[in-house]
Short mmCIF file of C-alpha atoms and ligand atoms in Angstrom, two decimals:
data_model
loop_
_atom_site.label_atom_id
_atom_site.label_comp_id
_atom_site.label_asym_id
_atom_site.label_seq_id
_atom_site.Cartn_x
_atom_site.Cartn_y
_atom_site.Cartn_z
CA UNK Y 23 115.53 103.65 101.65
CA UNK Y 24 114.88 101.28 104.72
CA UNK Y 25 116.12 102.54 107.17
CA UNK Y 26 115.82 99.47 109.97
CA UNK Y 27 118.31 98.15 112.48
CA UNK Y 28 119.27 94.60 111.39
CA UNK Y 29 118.85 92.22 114.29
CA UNK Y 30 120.76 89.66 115.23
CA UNK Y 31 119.07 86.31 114.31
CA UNK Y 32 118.21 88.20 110.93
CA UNK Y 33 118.13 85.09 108.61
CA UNK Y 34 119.61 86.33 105.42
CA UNK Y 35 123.19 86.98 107.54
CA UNK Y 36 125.89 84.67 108.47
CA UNK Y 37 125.80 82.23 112.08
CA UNK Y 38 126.63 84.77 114.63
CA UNK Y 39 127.54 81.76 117.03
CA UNK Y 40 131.18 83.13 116.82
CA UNK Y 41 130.58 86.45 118.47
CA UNK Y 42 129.81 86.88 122.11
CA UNK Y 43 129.31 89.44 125.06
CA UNK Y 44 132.89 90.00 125.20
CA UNK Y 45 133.42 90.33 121.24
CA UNK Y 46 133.67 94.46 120.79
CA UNK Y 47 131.34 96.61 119.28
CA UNK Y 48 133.07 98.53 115.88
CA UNK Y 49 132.44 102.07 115.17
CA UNK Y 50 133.19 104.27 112.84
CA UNK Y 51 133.43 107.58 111.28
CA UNK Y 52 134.76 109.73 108.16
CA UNK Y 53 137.47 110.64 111.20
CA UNK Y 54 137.38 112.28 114.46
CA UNK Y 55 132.99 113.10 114.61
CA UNK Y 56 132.75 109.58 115.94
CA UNK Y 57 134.39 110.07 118.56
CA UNK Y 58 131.18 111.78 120.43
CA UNK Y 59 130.09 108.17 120.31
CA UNK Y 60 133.07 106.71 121.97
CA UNK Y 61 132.47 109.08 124.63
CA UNK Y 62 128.53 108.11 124.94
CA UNK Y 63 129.62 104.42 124.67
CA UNK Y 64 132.07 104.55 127.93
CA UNK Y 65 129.88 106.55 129.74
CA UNK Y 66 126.94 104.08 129.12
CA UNK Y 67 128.17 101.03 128.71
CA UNK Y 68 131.76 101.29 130.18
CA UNK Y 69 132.01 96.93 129.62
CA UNK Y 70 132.01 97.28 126.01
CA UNK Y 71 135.45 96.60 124.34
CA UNK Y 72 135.36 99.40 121.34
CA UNK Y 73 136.90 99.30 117.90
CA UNK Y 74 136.79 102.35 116.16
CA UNK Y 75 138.38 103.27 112.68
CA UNK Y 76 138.33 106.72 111.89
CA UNK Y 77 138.76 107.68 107.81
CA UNK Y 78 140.97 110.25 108.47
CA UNK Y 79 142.69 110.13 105.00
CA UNK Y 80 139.16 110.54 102.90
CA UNK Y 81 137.23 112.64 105.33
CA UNK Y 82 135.11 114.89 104.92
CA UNK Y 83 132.75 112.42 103.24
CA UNK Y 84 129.44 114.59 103.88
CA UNK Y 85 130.57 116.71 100.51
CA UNK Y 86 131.31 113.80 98.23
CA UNK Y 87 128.64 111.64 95.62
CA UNK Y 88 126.43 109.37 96.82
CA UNK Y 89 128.76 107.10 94.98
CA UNK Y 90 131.74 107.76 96.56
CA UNK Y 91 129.80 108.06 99.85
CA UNK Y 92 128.92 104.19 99.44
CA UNK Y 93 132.27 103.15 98.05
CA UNK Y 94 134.04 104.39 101.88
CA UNK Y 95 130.98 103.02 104.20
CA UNK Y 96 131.93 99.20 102.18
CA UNK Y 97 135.55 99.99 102.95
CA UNK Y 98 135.34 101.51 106.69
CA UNK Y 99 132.86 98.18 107.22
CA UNK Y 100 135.09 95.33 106.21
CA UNK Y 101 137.78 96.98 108.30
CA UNK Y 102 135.17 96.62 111.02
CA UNK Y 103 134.54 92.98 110.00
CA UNK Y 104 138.33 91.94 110.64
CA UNK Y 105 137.52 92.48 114.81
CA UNK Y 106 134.56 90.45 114.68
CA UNK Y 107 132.61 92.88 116.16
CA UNK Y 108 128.60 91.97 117.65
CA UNK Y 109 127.66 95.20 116.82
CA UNK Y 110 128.36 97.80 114.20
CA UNK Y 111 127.43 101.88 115.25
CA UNK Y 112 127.79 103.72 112.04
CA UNK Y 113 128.85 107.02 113.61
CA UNK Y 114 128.60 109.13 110.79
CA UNK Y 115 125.06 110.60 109.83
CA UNK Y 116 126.52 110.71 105.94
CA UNK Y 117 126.38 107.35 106.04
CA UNK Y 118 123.72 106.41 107.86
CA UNK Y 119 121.44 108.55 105.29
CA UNK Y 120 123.22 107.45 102.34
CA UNK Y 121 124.69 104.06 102.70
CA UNK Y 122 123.31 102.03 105.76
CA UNK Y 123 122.47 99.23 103.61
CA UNK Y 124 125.76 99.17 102.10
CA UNK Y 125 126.92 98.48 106.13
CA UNK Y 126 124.30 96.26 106.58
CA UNK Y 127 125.18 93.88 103.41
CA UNK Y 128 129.18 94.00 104.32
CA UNK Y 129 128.56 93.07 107.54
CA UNK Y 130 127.20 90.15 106.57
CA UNK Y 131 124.64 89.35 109.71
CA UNK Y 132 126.46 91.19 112.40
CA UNK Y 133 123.49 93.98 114.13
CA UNK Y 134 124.10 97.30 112.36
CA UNK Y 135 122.57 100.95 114.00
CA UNK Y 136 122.71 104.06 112.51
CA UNK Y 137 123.41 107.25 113.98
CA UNK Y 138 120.47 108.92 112.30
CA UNK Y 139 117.34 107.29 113.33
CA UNK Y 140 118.68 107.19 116.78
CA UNK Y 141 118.75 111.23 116.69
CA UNK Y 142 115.02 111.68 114.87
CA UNK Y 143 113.71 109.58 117.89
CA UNK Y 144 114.79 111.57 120.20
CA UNK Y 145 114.18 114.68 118.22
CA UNK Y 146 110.54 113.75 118.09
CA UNK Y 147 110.41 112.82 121.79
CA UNK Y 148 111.63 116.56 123.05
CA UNK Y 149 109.79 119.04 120.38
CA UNK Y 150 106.48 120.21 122.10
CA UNK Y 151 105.73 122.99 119.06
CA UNK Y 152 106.43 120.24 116.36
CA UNK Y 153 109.04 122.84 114.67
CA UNK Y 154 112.48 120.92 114.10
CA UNK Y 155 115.44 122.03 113.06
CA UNK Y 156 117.96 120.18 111.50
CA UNK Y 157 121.69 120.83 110.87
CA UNK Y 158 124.30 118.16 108.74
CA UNK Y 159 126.47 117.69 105.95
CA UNK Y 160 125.47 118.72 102.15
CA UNK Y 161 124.62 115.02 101.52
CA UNK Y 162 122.57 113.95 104.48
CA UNK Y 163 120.56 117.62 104.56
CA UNK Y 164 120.09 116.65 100.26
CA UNK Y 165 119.11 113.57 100.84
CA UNK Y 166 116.47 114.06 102.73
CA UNK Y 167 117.03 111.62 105.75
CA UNK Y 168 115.97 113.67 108.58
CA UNK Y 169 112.92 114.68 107.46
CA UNK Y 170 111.67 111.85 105.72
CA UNK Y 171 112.80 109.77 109.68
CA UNK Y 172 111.07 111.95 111.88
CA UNK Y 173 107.68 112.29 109.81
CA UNK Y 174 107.56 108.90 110.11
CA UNK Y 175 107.25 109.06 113.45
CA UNK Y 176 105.02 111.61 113.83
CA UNK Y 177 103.85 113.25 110.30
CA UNK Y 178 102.90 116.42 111.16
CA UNK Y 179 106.44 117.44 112.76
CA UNK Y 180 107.72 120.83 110.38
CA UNK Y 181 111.51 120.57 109.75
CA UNK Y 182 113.65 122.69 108.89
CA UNK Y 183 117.02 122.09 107.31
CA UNK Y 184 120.49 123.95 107.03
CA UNK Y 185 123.99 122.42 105.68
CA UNK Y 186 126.55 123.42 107.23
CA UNK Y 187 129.57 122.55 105.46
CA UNK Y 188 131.97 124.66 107.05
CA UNK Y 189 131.64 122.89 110.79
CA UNK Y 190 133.33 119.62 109.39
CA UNK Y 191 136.82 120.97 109.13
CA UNK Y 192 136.31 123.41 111.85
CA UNK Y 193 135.83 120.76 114.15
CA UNK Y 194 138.62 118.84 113.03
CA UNK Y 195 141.23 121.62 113.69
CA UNK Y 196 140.13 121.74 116.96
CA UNK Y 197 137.70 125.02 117.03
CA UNK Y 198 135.56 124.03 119.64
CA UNK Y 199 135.19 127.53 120.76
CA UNK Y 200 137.02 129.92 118.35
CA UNK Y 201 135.65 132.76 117.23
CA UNK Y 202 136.01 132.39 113.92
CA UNK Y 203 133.14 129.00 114.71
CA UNK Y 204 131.13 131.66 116.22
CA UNK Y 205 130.83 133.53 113.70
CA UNK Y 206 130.02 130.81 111.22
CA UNK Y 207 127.82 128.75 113.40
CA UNK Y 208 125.59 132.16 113.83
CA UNK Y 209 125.27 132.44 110.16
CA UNK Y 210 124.12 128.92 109.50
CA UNK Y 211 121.69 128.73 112.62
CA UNK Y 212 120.32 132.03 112.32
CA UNK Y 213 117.22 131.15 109.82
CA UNK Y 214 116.60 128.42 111.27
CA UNK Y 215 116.01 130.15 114.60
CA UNK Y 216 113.83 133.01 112.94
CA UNK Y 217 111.74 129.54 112.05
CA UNK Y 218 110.94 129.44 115.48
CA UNK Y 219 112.18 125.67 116.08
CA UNK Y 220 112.53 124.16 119.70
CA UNK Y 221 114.16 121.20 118.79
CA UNK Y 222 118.01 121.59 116.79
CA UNK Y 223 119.30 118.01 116.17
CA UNK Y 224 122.87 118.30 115.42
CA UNK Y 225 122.82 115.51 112.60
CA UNK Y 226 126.27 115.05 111.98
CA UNK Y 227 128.18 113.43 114.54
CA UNK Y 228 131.23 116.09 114.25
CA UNK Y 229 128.86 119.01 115.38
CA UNK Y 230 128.71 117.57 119.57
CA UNK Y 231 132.44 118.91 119.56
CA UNK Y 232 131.27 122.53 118.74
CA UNK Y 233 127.61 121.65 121.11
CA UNK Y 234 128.29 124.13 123.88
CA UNK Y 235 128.80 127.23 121.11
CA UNK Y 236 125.83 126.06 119.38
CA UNK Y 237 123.75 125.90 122.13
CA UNK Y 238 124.53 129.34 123.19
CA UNK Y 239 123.43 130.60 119.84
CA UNK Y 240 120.49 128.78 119.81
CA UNK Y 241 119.49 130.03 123.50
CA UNK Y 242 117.88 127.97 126.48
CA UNK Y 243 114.95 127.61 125.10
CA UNK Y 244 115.93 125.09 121.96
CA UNK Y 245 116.56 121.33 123.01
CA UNK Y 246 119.97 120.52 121.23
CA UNK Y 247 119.70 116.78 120.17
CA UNK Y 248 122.89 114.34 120.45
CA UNK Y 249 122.69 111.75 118.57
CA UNK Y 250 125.41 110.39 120.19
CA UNK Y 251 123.83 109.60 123.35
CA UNK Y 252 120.93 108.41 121.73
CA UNK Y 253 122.69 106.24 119.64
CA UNK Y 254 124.60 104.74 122.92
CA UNK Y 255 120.88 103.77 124.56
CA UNK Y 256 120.15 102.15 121.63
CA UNK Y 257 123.07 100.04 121.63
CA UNK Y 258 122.71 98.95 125.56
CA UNK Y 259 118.98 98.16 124.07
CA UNK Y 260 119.93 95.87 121.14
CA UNK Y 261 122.69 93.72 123.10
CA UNK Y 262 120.97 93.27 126.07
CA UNK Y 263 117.82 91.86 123.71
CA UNK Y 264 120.44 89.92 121.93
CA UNK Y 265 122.45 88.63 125.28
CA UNK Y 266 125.12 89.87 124.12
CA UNK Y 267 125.94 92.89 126.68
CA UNK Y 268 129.42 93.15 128.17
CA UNK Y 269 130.09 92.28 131.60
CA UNK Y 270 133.81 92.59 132.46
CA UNK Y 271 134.91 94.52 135.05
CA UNK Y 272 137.94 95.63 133.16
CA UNK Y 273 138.18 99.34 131.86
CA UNK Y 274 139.56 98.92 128.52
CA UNK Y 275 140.75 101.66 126.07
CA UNK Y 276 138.82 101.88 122.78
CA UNK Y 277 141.18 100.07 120.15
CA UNK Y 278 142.01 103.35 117.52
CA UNK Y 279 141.87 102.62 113.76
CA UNK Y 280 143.05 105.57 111.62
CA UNK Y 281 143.53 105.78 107.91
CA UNK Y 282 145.96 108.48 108.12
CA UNK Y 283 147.96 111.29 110.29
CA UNK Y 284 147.48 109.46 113.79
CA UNK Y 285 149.43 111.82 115.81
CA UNK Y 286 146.82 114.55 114.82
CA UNK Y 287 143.92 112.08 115.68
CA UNK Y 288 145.89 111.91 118.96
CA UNK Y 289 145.67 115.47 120.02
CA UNK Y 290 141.99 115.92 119.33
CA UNK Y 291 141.03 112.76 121.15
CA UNK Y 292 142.37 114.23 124.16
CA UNK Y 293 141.02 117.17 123.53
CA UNK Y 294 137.59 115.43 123.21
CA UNK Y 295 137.79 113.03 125.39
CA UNK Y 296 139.93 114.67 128.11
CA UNK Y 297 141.35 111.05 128.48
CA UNK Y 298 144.91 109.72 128.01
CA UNK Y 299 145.42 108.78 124.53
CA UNK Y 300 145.85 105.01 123.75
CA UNK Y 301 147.80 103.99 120.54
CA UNK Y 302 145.94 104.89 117.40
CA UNK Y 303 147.03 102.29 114.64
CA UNK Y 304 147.56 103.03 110.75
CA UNK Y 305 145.48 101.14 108.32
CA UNK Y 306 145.01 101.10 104.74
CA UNK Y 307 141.97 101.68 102.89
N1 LIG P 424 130.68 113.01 111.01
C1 LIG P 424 130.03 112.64 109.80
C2 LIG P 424 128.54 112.79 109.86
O1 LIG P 424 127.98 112.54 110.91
C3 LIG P 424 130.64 113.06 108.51
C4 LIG P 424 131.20 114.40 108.37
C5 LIG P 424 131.97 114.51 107.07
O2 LIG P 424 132.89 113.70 106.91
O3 LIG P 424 131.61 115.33 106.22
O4 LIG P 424 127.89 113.09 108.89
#
């Protein structure tokens, strides 16, 4: 599966002359993971008008077929597509193992990055032992993604690779430090610790909410990898080689897309975000 960013002036999509700096940049998630990305995206590139649509009504996707899988990342894309975005971020690791071309052919020319190369970059940057451990959903851990990213980077990089099903809806509730994630999260990350790993990418982007428990477990000496922030320099990197960076001076809120329960989405983006809430809109998928 090619896993490549789609640039801009790619010659298979559509003229691009309609988007500019100040066009926004979509994201998007299976609901409220992607929302580590919002956060990385303000802090980085504060400019940037944001669209994100969270699939609140069909999350968790990282348990579903391949199938299915491909079937929501069309969806969740064309509702992208109606902003006119210069940029897609496919916030979701499920996705971006499983479906990025799917993203790339629905968005039809617009610049497309994944969440997942963005975090076996980084992953390979920061491990000095070459041991790398890797935590997601059922379908990015079986299909491979990680492993197959990061050794091409750098071949002889060991990984090691957990699902962790569990974290998905524990993070949506709001569990960021319960102990009932504790106890969990030490289950899951305990073999992959006795590995001896010094790298733990947390390769789905719901697992940052649950990042300070997780690095406790791990202990100091295992570099937690964010895709999220990762994902955010990559961004500033791709519009500014495009032109197409923001540069308004204006602060604005991200624009919220949900597919369902928005007053729940509400409460756990200010518990995320530690912001004030702005509207979160109903859409139909
Ligand atoms: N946050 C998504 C990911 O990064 C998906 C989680 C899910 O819906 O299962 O994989």
């Amino acid at each position: 599966m090619n896993h490549d960013n789609r640039s801009f002036d790619d010659p298979q999509g559509i003229s691009t002359s309609r988007r500019t700096a100040s066009s926004p940049v979509g994201i998007f998630d299976s609901g409220v993971g992607g929302l580590t990305v919002v956060k990385a995206m303000q802090s980085l590139l504060p400019s940037e008008r944001i669209i994100y649509f969270g699939d609140t009504a069909r999350v968790p996707y990282g348990s579903k077929s391949q199938v299915t899988i491909r079937k929501y990342a069309q969806d969740d894309t064309a509702i992208l597509m109606r902003y006119m975005p210069k940029l897609i971020i496919v916030a979701c690791n499920t996705v971006s193992a499983l479906a990025l071309d799917v993203v790339l052919r629905t968005g039809r020319g617009v610049a497309v990055i994944g969440v997942l190369e963005a975090g076996a970059g980084l992953a390979v940057e920061r491990s000095a032992n070459g041991r790398i451990g890797v935590i997601g959903t059922q379908a990015t851990i079986c299909s491979n993604a990680y492993a197959l990213a990061i050794n091409a980077i750098e071949p002889d990089m060991e990984v090691f690779s957990t699902a962790c099903p569990l974290f998905v809806p524990l993070a949506e509730e709001g569990f960021i430090d319960h102990p009932a994630s504790r106890i969990v999260a030490e289950e899951y990350l305990t073999p992959l610790l006795q590995q001896g790993i010094d790298t733990l990418v947390l390769g789905c982007t719901h697992y940052p909410i649950l990042k300070k428990m997780l690095a406790e477990i791990a202990g100091p000496e295992v570099h937690i990898i964010d895709s999220a922030e990762a994902v955010a320099s990559k961004a500033r990197e791709t519009l500014a080689a495009a032109g197409l960076l923001g540069s308004s001076s204006e602060r604005s809120s991200p624009h919220l897309l949900v597919s369902d329960l928005p007053q729940k989405f509400k409460s756990l983006y200010k518990l995320f975000l530690g912001t004030d809430v702005p509207d979160v809109e109903l859409v139909e998928v």
